[in-house]
Tab-separated table of C-alpha atoms in Angstrom:
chain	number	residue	atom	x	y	z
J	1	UNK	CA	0.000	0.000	0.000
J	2	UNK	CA	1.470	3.256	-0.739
J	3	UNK	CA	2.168	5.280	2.223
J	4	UNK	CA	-0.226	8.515	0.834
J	5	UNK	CA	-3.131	6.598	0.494
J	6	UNK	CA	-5.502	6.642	3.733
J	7	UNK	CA	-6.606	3.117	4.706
J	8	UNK	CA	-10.769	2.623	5.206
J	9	UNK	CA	-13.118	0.078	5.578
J	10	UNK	CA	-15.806	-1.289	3.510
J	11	UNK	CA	-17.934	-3.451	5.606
J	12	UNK	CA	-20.770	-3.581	2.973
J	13	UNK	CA	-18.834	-5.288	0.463
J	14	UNK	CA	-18.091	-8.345	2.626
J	15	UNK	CA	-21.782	-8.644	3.779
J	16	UNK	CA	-22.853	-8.116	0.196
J	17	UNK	CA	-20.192	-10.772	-0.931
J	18	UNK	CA	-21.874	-13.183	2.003
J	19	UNK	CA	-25.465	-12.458	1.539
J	20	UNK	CA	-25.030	-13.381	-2.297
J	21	UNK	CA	-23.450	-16.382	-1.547
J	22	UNK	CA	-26.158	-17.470	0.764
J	23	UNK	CA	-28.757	-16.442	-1.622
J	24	UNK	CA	-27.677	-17.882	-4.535
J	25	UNK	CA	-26.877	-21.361	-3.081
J	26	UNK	CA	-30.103	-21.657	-2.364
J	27	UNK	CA	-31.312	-23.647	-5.821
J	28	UNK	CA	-28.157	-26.189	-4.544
J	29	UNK	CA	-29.503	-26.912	-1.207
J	30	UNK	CA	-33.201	-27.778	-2.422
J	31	UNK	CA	-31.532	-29.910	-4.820
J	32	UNK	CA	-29.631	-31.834	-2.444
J	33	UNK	CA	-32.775	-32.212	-0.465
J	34	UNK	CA	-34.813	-33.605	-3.190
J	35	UNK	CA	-32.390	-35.974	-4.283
J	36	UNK	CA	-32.450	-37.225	-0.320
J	37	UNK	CA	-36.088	-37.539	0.035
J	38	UNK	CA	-36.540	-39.124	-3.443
J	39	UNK	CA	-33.556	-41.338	-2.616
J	40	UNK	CA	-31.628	-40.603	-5.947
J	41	UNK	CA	-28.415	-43.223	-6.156
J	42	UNK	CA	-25.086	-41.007	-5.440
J	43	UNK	CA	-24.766	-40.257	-8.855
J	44	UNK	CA	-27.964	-38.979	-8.868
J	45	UNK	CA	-27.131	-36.522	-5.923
J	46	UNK	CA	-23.580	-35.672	-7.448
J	47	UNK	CA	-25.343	-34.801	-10.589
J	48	UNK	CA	-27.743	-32.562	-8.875
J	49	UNK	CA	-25.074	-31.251	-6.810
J	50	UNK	CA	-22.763	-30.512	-9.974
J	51	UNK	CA	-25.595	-29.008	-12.113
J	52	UNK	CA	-26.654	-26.481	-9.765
J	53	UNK	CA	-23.105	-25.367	-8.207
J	54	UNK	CA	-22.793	-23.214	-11.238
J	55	UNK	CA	-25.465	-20.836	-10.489
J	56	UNK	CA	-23.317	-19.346	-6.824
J	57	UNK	CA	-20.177	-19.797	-8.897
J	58	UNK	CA	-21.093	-17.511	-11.824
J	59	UNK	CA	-22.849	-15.434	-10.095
J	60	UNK	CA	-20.357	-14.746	-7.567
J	61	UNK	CA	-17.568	-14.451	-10.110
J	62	UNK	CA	-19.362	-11.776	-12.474
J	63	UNK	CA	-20.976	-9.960	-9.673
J	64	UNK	CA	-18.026	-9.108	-7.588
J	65	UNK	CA	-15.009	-8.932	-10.258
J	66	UNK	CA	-15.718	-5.405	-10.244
J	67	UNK	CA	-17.155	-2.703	-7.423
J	68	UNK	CA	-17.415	1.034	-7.318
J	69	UNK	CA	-15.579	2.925	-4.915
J	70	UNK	CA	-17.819	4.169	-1.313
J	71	UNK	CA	-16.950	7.268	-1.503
J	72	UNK	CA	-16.725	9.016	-4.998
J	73	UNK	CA	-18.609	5.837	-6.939
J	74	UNK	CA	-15.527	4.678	-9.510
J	75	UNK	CA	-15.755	1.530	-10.797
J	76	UNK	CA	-13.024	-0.481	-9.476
J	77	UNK	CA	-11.706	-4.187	-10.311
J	78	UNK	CA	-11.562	-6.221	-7.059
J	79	UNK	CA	-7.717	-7.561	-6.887
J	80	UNK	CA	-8.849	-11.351	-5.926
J	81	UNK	CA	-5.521	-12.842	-7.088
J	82	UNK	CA	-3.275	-10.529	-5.225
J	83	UNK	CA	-0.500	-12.376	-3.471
J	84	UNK	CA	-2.021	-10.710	-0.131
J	85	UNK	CA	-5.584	-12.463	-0.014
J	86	UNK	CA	-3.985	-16.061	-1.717
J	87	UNK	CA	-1.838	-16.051	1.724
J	88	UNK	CA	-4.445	-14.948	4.048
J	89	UNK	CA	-4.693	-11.788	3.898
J	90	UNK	CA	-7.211	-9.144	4.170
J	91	UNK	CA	-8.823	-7.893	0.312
J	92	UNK	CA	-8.392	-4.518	-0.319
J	93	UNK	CA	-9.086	-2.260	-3.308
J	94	UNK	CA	-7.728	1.043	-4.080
J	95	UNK	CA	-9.250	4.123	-5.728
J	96	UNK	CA	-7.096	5.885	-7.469
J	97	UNK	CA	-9.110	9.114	-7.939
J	98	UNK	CA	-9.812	9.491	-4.079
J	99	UNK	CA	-6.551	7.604	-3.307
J	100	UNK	CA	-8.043	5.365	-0.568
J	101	UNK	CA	-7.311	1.478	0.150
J	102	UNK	CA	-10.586	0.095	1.080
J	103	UNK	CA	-10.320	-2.605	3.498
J	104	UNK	CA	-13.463	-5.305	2.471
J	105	UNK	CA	-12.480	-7.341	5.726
J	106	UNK	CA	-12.490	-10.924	3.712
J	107	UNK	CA	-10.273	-12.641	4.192
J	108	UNK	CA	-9.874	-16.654	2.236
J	109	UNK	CA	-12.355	-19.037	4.015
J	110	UNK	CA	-13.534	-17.027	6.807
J	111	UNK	CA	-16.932	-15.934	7.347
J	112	UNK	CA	-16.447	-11.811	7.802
């Protein structure tokens, strides 16, 4: 982070980034449960649980590669390869026009 740039937090983006999640894996979970209750073979439920896994995973992928910045509204790309989140680190993004690091407060495989 360069040292000019004022560090901030963006709550919202983590419980938007959650709350889609949740919401979209909805379709997956009633499939599993069907396939219990009708007492599908496993390939049955593997094939339910494979052709509905797409839905989160798309949706998820399109809707947060980009974001706009809290306070002056820039669209911004969402850096989810940088080296910091792959090791456990905290995502951040960084507006160049307002030259703040927004702190989203994921970090891999937590929960916010």
């Amino acid at each position: 982070m360069p040292a000019d740039y004022t560090p901030r937090d963006d709550h919202r983006f983590g419980l938007r980034f959650m709350g889609t999640a949740v919401l979209t894996s909805i379709p997956v979970w009633i499939g599993m449960l069907l396939a219990v209750w009708l007492q599908w073979p496993l390939k049955g439920f593997l094939a339910v649980g494979a052709g509905t896994l797409f839905i989160p995973l798309t949706v998820l992928t399109l809707a947060f590669r980009w974001t706009r910045c809290p306070a002056c509204g820039q669209k911004i790309r969402v850096p989810w390869r940088s080296t910091e989140y792959r090791r456990g680190g905290m995502l951040r993004y960084t507006c160049e026009q307002c030259r703040i690091v927004w702190a989203t407060h994921l970090f891999p495989g937590s929960d916010v």
